[in-house]
Short mmCIF file of C-alpha atoms and ligand atoms in Angstrom, two decimals:
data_model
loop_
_atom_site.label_atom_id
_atom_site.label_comp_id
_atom_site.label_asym_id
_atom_site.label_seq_id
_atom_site.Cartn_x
_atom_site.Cartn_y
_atom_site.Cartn_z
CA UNK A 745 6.55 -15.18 -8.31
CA UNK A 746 3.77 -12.63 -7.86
CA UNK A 747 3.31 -10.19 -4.82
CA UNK A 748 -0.19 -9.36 -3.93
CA UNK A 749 -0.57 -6.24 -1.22
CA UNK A 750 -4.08 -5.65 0.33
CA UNK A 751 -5.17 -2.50 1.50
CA UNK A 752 -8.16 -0.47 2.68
CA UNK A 753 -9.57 1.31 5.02
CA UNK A 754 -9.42 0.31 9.17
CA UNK A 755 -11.67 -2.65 9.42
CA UNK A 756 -13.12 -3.31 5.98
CA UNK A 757 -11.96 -7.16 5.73
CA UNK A 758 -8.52 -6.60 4.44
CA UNK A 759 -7.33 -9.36 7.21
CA UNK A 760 -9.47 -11.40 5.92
CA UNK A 761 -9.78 -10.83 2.33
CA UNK A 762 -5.52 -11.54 2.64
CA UNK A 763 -6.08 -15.02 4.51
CA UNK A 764 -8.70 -16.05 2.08
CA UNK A 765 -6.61 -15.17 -1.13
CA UNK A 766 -3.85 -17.12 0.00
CA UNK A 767 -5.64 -20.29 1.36
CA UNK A 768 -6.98 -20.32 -2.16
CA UNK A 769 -3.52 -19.76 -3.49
CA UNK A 770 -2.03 -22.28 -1.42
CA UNK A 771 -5.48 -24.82 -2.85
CA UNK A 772 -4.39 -24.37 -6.14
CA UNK A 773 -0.88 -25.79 -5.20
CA UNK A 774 0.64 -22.62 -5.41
CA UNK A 775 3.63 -22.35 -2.73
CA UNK A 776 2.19 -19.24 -0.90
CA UNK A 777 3.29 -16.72 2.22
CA UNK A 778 1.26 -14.61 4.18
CA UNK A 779 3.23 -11.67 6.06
CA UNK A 780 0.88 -9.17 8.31
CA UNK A 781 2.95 -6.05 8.39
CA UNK A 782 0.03 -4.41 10.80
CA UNK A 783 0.90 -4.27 14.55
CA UNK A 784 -2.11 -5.47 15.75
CA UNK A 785 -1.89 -8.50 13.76
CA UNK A 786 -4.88 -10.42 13.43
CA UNK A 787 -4.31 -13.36 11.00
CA UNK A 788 -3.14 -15.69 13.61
CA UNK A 789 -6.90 -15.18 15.18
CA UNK A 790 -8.09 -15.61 11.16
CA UNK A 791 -6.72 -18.73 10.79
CA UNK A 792 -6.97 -19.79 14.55
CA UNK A 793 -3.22 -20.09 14.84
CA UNK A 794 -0.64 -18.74 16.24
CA UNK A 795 2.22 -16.89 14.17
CA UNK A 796 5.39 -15.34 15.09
CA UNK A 797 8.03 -13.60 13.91
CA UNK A 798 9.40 -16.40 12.11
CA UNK A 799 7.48 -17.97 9.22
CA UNK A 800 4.98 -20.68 10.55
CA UNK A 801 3.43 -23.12 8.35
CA UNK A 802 -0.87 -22.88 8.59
CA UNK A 803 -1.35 -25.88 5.91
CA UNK A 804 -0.27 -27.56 3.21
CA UNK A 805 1.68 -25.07 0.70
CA UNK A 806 0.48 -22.30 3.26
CA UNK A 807 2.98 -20.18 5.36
CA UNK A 808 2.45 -17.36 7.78
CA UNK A 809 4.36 -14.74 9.45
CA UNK A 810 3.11 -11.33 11.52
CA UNK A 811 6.28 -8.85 11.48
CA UNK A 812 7.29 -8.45 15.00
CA UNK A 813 8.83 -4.54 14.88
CA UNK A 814 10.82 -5.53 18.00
CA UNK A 815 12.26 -9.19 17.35
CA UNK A 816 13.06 -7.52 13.61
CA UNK A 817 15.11 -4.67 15.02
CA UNK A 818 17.17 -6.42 17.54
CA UNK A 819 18.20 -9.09 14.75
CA UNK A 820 18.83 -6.46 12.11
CA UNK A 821 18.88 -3.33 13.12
CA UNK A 822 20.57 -3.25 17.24
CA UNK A 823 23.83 -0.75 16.39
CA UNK A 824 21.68 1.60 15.14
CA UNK A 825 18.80 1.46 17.23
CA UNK A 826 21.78 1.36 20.05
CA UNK A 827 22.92 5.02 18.71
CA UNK A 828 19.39 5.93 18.59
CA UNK A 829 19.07 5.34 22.69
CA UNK A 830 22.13 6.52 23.08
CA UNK A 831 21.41 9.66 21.45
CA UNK A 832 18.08 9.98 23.00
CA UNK A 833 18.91 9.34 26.50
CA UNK A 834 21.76 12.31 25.89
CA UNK A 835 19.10 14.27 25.76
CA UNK A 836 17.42 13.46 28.90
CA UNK A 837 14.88 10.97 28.17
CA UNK A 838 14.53 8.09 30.25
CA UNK A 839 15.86 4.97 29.31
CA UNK A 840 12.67 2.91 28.46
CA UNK A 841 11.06 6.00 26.68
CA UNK A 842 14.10 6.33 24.99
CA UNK A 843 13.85 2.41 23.61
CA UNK A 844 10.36 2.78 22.98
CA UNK A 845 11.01 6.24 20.97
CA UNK A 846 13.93 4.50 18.84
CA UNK A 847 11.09 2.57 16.84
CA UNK A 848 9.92 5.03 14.41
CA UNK A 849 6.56 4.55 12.89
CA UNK A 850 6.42 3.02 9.64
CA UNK A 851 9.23 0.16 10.75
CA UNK A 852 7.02 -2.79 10.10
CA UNK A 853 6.21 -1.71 6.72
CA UNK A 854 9.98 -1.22 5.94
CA UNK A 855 10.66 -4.64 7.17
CA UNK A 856 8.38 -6.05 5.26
CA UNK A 857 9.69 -4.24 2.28
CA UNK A 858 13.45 -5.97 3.18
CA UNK A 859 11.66 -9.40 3.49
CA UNK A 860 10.00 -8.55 -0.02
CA UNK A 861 12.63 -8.55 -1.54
CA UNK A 862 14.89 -11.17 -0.40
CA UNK A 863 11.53 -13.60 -0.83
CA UNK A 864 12.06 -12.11 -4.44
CA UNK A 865 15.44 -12.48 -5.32
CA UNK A 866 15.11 -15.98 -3.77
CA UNK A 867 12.17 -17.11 -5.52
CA UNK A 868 11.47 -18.92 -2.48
CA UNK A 869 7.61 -18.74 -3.13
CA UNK A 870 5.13 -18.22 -5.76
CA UNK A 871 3.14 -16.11 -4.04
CA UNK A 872 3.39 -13.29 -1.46
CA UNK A 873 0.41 -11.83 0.16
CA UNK A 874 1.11 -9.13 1.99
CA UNK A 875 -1.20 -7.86 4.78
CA UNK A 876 -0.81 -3.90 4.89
CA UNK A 877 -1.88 -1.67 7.57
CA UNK A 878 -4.56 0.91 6.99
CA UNK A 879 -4.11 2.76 3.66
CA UNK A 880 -2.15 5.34 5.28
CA UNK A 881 0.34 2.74 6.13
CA UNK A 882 0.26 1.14 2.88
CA UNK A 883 1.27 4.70 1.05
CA UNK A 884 4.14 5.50 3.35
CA UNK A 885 5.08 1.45 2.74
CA UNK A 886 5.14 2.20 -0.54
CA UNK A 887 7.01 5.63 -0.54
CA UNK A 888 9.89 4.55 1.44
CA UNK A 889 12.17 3.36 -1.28
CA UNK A 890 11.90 5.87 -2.69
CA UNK A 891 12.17 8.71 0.27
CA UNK A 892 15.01 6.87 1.63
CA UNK A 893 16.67 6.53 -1.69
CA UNK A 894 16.89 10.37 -1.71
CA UNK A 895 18.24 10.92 1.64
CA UNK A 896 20.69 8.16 1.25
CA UNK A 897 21.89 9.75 -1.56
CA UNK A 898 22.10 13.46 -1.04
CA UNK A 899 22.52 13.25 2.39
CA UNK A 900 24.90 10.14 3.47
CA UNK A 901 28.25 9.99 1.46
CA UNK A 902 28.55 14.15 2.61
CA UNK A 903 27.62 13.56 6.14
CA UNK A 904 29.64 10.96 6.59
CA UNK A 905 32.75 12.68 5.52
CA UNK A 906 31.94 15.50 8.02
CA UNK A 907 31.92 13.08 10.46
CA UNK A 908 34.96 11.24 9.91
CA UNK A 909 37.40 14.83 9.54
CA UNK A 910 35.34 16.47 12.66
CA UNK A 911 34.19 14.26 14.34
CA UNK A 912 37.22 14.30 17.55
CA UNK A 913 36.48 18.12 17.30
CA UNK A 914 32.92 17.86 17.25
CA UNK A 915 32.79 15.33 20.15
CA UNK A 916 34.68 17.93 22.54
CA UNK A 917 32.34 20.31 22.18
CA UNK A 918 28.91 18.79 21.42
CA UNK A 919 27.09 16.90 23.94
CA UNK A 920 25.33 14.71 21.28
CA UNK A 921 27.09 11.00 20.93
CA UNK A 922 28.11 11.13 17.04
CA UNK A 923 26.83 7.89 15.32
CA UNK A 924 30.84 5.56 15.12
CA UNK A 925 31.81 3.63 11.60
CA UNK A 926 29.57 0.51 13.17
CA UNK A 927 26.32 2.75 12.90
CA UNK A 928 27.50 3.74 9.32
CA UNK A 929 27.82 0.45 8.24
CA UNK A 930 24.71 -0.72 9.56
CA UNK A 931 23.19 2.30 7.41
CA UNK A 932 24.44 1.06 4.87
CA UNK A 933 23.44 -2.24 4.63
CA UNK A 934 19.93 -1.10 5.25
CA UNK A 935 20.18 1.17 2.23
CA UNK A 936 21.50 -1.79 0.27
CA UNK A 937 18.15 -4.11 1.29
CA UNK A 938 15.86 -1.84 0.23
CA UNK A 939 17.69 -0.43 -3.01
CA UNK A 940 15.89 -2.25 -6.00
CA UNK A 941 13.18 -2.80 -3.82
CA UNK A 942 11.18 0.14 -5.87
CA UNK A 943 12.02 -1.84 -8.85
CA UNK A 944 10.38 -4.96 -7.87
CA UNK A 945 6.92 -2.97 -6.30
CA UNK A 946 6.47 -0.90 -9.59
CA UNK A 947 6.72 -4.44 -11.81
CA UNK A 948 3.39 -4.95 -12.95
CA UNK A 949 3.22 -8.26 -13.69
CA UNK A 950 5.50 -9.36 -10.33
CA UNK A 951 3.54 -7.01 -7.80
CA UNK A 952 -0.38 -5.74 -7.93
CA UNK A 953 -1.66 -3.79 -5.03
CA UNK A 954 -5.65 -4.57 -3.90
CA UNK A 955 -7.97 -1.68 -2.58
CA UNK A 956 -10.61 -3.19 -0.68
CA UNK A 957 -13.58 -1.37 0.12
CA UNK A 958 -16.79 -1.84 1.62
CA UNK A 959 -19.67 0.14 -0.31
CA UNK A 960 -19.95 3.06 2.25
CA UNK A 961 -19.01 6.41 1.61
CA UNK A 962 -15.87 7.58 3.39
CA UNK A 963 -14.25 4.09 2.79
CA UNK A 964 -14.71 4.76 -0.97
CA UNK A 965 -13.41 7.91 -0.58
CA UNK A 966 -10.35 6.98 1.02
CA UNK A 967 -9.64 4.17 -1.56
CA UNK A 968 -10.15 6.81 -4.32
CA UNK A 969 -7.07 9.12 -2.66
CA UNK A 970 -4.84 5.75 -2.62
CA UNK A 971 -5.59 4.59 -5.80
CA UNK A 972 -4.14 8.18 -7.44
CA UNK A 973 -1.69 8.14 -5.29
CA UNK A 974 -0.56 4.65 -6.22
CA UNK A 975 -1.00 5.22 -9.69
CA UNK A 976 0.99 8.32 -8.93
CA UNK A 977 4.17 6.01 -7.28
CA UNK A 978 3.47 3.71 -10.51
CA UNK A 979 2.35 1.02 -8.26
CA UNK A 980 -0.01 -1.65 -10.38
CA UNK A 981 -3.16 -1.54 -8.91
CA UNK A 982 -5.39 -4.22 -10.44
CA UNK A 983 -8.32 -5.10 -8.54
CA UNK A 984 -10.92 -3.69 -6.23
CA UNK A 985 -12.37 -6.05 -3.72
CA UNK A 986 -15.89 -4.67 -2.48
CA UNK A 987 -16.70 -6.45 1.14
CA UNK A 988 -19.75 -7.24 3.27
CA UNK A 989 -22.25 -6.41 0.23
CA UNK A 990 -25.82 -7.17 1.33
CA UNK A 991 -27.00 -10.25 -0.74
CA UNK A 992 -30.47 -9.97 -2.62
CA UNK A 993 -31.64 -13.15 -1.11
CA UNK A 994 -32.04 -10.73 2.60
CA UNK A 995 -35.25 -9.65 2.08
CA UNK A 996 -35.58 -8.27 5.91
CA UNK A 997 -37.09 -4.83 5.99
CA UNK A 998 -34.55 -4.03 8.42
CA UNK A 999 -31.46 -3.79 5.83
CA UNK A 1000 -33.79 -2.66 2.99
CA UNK A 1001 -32.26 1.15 3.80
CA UNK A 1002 -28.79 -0.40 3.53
CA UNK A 1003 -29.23 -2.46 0.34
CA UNK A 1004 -30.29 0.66 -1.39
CA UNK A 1005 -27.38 2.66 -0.39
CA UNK A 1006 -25.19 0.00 -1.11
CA UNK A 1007 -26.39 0.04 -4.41
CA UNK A 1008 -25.60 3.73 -5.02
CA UNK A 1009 -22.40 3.16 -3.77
CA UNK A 1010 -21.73 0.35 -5.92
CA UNK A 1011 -22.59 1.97 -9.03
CA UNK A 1012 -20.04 5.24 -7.55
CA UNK A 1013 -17.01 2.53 -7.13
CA UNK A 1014 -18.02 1.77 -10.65
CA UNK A 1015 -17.33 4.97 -11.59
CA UNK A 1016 -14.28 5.43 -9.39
CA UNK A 1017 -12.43 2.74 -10.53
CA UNK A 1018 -12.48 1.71 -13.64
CA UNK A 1019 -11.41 -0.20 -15.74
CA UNK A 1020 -10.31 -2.02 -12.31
CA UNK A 1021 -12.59 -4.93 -12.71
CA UNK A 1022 -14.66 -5.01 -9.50
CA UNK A 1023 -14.70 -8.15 -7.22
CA UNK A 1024 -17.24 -8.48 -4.26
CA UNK A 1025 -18.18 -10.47 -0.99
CA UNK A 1026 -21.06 -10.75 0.34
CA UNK A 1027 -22.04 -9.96 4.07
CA UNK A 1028 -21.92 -13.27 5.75
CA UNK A 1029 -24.13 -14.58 8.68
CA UNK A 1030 -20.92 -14.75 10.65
CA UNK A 1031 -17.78 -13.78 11.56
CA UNK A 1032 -14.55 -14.80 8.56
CA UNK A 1033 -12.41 -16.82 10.81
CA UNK A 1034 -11.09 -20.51 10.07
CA UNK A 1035 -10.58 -22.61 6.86
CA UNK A 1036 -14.28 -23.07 6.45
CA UNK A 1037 -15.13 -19.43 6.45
CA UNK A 1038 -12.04 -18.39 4.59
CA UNK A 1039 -12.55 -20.76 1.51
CA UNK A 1040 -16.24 -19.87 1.22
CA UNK A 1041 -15.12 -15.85 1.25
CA UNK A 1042 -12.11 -16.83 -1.67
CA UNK A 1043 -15.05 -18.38 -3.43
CA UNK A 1044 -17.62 -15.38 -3.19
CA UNK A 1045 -14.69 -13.37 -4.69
CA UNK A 1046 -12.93 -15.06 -7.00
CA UNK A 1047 -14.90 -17.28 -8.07
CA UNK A 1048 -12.63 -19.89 -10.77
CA UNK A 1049 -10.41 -17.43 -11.30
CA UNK A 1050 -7.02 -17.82 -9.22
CA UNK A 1051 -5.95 -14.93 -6.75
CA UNK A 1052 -2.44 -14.34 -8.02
CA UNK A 1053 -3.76 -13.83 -12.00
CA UNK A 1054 -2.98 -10.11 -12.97
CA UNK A 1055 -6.24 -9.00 -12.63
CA UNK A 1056 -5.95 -5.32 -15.18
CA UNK A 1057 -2.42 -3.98 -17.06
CA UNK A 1058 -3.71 -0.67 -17.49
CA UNK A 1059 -0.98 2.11 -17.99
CA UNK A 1060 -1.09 3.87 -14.44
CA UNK A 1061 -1.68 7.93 -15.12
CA UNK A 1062 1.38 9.72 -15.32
CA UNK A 1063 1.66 13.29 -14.35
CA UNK A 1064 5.19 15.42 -15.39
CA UNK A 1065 5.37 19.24 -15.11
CA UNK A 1066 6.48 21.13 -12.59
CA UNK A 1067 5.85 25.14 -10.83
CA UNK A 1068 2.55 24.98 -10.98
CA UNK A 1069 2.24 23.71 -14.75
CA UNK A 1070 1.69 20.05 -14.91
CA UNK A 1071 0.46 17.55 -17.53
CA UNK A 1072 -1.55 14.46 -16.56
CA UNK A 1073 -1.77 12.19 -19.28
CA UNK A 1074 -3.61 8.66 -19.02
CA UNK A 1075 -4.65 5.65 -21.69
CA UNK A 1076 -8.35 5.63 -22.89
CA UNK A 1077 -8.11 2.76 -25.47
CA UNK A 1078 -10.99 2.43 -27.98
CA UNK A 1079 -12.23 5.40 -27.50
CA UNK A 1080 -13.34 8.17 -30.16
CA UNK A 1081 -12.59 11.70 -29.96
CA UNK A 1082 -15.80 12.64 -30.20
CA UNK A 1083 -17.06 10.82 -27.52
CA UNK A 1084 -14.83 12.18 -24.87
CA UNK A 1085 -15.73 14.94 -22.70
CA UNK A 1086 -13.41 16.24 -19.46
CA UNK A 1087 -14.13 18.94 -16.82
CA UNK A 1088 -13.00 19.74 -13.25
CA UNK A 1089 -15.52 19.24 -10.01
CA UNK A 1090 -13.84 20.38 -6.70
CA UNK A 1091 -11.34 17.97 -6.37
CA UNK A 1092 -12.51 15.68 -8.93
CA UNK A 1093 -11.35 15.57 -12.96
CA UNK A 1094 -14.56 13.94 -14.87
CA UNK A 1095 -13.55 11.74 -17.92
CA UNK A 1096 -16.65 11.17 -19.70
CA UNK A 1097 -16.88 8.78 -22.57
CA UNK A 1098 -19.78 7.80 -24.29
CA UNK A 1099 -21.87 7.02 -20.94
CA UNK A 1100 -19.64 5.95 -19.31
CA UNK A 1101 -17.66 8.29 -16.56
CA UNK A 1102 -14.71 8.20 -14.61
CA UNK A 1103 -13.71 10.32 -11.44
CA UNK A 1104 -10.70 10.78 -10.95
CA UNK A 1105 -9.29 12.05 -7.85
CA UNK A 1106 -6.53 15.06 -8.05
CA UNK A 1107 -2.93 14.84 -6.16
CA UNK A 1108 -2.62 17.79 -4.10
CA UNK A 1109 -0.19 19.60 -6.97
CA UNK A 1110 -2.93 19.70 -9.21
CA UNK A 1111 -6.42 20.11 -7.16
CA UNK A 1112 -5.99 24.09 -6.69
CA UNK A 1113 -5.06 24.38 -10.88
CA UNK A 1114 -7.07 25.11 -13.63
CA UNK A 1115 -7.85 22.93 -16.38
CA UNK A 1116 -6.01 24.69 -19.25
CA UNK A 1117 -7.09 22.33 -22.37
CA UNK A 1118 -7.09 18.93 -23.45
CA UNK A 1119 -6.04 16.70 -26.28
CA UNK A 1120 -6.61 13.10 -27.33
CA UNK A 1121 -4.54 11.55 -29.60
CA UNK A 1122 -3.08 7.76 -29.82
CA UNK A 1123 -5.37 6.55 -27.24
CA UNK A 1124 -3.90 8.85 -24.97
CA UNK A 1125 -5.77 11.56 -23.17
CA UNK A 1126 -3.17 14.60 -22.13
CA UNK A 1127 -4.89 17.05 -19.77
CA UNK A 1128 -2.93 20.49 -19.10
CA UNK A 1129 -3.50 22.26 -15.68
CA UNK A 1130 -2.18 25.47 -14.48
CA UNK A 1131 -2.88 28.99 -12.91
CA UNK A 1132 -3.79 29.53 -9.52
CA UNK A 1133 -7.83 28.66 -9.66
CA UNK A 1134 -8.34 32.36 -7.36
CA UNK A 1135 -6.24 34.07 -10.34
CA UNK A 1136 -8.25 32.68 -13.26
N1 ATP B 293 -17.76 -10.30 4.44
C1 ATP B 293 -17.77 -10.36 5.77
N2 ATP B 293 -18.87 -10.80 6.43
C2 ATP B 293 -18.88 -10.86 7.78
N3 ATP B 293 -17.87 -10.53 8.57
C3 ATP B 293 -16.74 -10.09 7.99
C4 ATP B 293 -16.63 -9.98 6.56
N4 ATP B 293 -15.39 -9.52 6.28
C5 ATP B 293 -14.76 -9.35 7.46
N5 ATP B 293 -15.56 -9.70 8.49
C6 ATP B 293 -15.25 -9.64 9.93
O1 ATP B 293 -15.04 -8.26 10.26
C7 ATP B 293 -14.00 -8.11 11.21
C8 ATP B 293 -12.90 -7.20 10.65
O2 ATP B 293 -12.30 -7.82 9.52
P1 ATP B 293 -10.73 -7.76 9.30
O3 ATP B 293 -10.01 -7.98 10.57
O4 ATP B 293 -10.40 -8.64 8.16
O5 ATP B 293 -10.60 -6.23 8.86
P2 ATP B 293 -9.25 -5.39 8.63
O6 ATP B 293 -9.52 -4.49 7.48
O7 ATP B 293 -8.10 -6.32 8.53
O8 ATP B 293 -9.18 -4.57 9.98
P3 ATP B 293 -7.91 -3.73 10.52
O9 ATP B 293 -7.92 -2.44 9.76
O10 ATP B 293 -8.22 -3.55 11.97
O11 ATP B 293 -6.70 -4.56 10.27
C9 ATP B 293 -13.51 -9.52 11.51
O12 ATP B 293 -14.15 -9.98 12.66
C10 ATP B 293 -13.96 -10.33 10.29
O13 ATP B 293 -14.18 -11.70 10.62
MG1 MG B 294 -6.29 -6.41 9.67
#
């Protein structure tokens, strides 16, 4: 099975891009689902269908389904959402405010996450394409396992306990309703869904993440923070889908501003991203919606090749250190010693081999540091940062 998430920036094409991957998917016989984990779903107006919380089928080998936060939480998730009303309205909020408040954000992406994983331990398709919400979403998506992990563990077993020995004190002289055994248990068959779910996201060959841009500047810029951050979670990204390029064939004078800065910004995601290999789409006359559309945007992209190939393996970078001494360390095969040259600008660590450069953007534990030294040796490039930058 393979697991393909598409993200981006609000509005780039990442609807889109997601229902044109996996009607090609499903065209190359490949048993595919499409899950929309955004609440304002928009692939049932892609594929001029409608799609529910339950999965729908669109065509032949093609299934869809737009997480309904709601419908998901009442079938898996009502004792503790109960509590959470219960506990809310104790402290005076109304009773609708208090239902709407007991859906945290982020709940679509975790329930996507749940059905992610029982899709995978199934193997009930061969390919998942998953939807994501605006890259903001997509990080905290991709963070939960791993936040909840924590709190399950530290927190949980101990609280628990506490509960359970003071819990008929407690209740006499707290107002707050104390969450029973039922809410417990509920807890902990949520933790149980999403434990291993970590393992099957950070699989490189089962799960690759997508960053699709358009070739403007603050939407490159905001891919550039996710990709580091991805790499940082040890999430696979492979690809990089550029949308709505300007094709060389419009020769209107009106667009010949925009072609130009679209070139600039192409050569930038160059830069940005590599070795991702770099996909793109052209602008088209009309709006992407219906089989027709769809196919011809799968073809401007991928061309032959098939959507769910692994599209890059490269070793994400891997950062260790701690206290404001870290280590970033990344692989820069076939490359010479001598050709390599690294520095820091603002935010920004420039790799620069032969003619060839690569910006890469810092994690906030490392973008106020100095660059201490570096050293290249096995194909690996080990970068040392430390010091306050003020005290240097
Ligand atoms: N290459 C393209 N050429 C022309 N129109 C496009 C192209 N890509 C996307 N569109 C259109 O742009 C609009 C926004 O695209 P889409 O809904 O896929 O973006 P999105 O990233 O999913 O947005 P959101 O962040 O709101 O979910 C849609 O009307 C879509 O049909
Ligand atoms: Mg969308």
């Amino acid at each position: 099975m393979r697991i393909l998430l598409f993200t981006g920036k609000g509005g780039v094409g990442k609807t889109a891009v997601s229902a044109a991957s996996a009607l090609r998917c499903a065209g190359l016989g490949k048993k595919t689902l499409v899950i929309s984990t955004d609440s304002a779903h928009s692939l049932s107006d892609c594929f001029e269908q409608p799609l529910s919380n339950e999965v729908r089928r669109i065509a032949p080998r093609l299934y869809g389904k737009e997480i309904n936060v709601y419908d998901e939480i009442k079938h898996n998730w009502g004792t503790i959402q109960n509590y959470l009303s219960i506990f809310l309205r104790s402290q005076g909020i109304d009773s609708a405010v208090s239902e709407e408040l007991a859906v945290f954000p982020g709940m679509e992406e975790l329930f996507s996450l749940m059905d992610l994983r029982e899709y995978s331990a199934a193997e009930s398709y061969d390919v998942v394409i998953v939807d994501c919400a605006p890259t903001a979403g997509t990080l905290r998506l991709l963070s939960f396992p791993d936040v909840i992990q924590w709190y399950m563990e530290r927190f949980f077993p101990i609280e628990r306990k506490l509960v359970k020995t003071v819990k008929p004190l407690a209740q006499r002289l707290w107002s707050v309703p104390l969450p029973d055994d039922e809410v417990y248990a509920s807890f902990e068959d949520l933790y149980r869904r999403i434990e291993g779910i970590k393992e099957i996201l950070t699989d490189t060959s089962l799960c690759s993440v997508r960053l699709i841009i358009n070739p403007e500047k603050m939407v490159i810029q905001e891919a550039r923070r996710a990709f580091t951050y991805l790499h940082l979670f040890g999430f696979g990204v492979d690809l990089v889908i550029v949308n709505r390029v300007i094709p060389d064939d419009v020769t209107d004078s009106y667009f010949s501003g925009w072609k130009k800065t679209q070139k600039e910004r192409l050569r930038e995601i160059g830069e940005s991203f590599s070795p991702l290999p770099i996909l793109t789409s052209r602008f088209f006359p009309h709006e992407v919606v219906g089989r027709t559309h769809l196919l011809r945007m799968a073809d401007e992209i991928y061309g032959d090749r098939s959507p769910a190939d692994v599209f890059c393996r490269e070793e994400p970078v891997k950062i260790s250190g701690s206290d404001g001494h870290y280590r970033l360390s990344l692989a820069l095969p076939f490359t010479d010693k001598g050709d390599l040259d690294v520095w820091l600008r603002g935010e920004e660590l420039v790799i620069k081999v032969r003619d060839q450069r690569r910006n890469l953007f810092l994690p906030r534990a490392l973008a106020g540091l100095r660059l201490l030294g570096a050293t290249f040796a096995d194909g690996q490039l080990t970068v040392e940062f430390g010091g306050d930058e003020d005290a240097g």
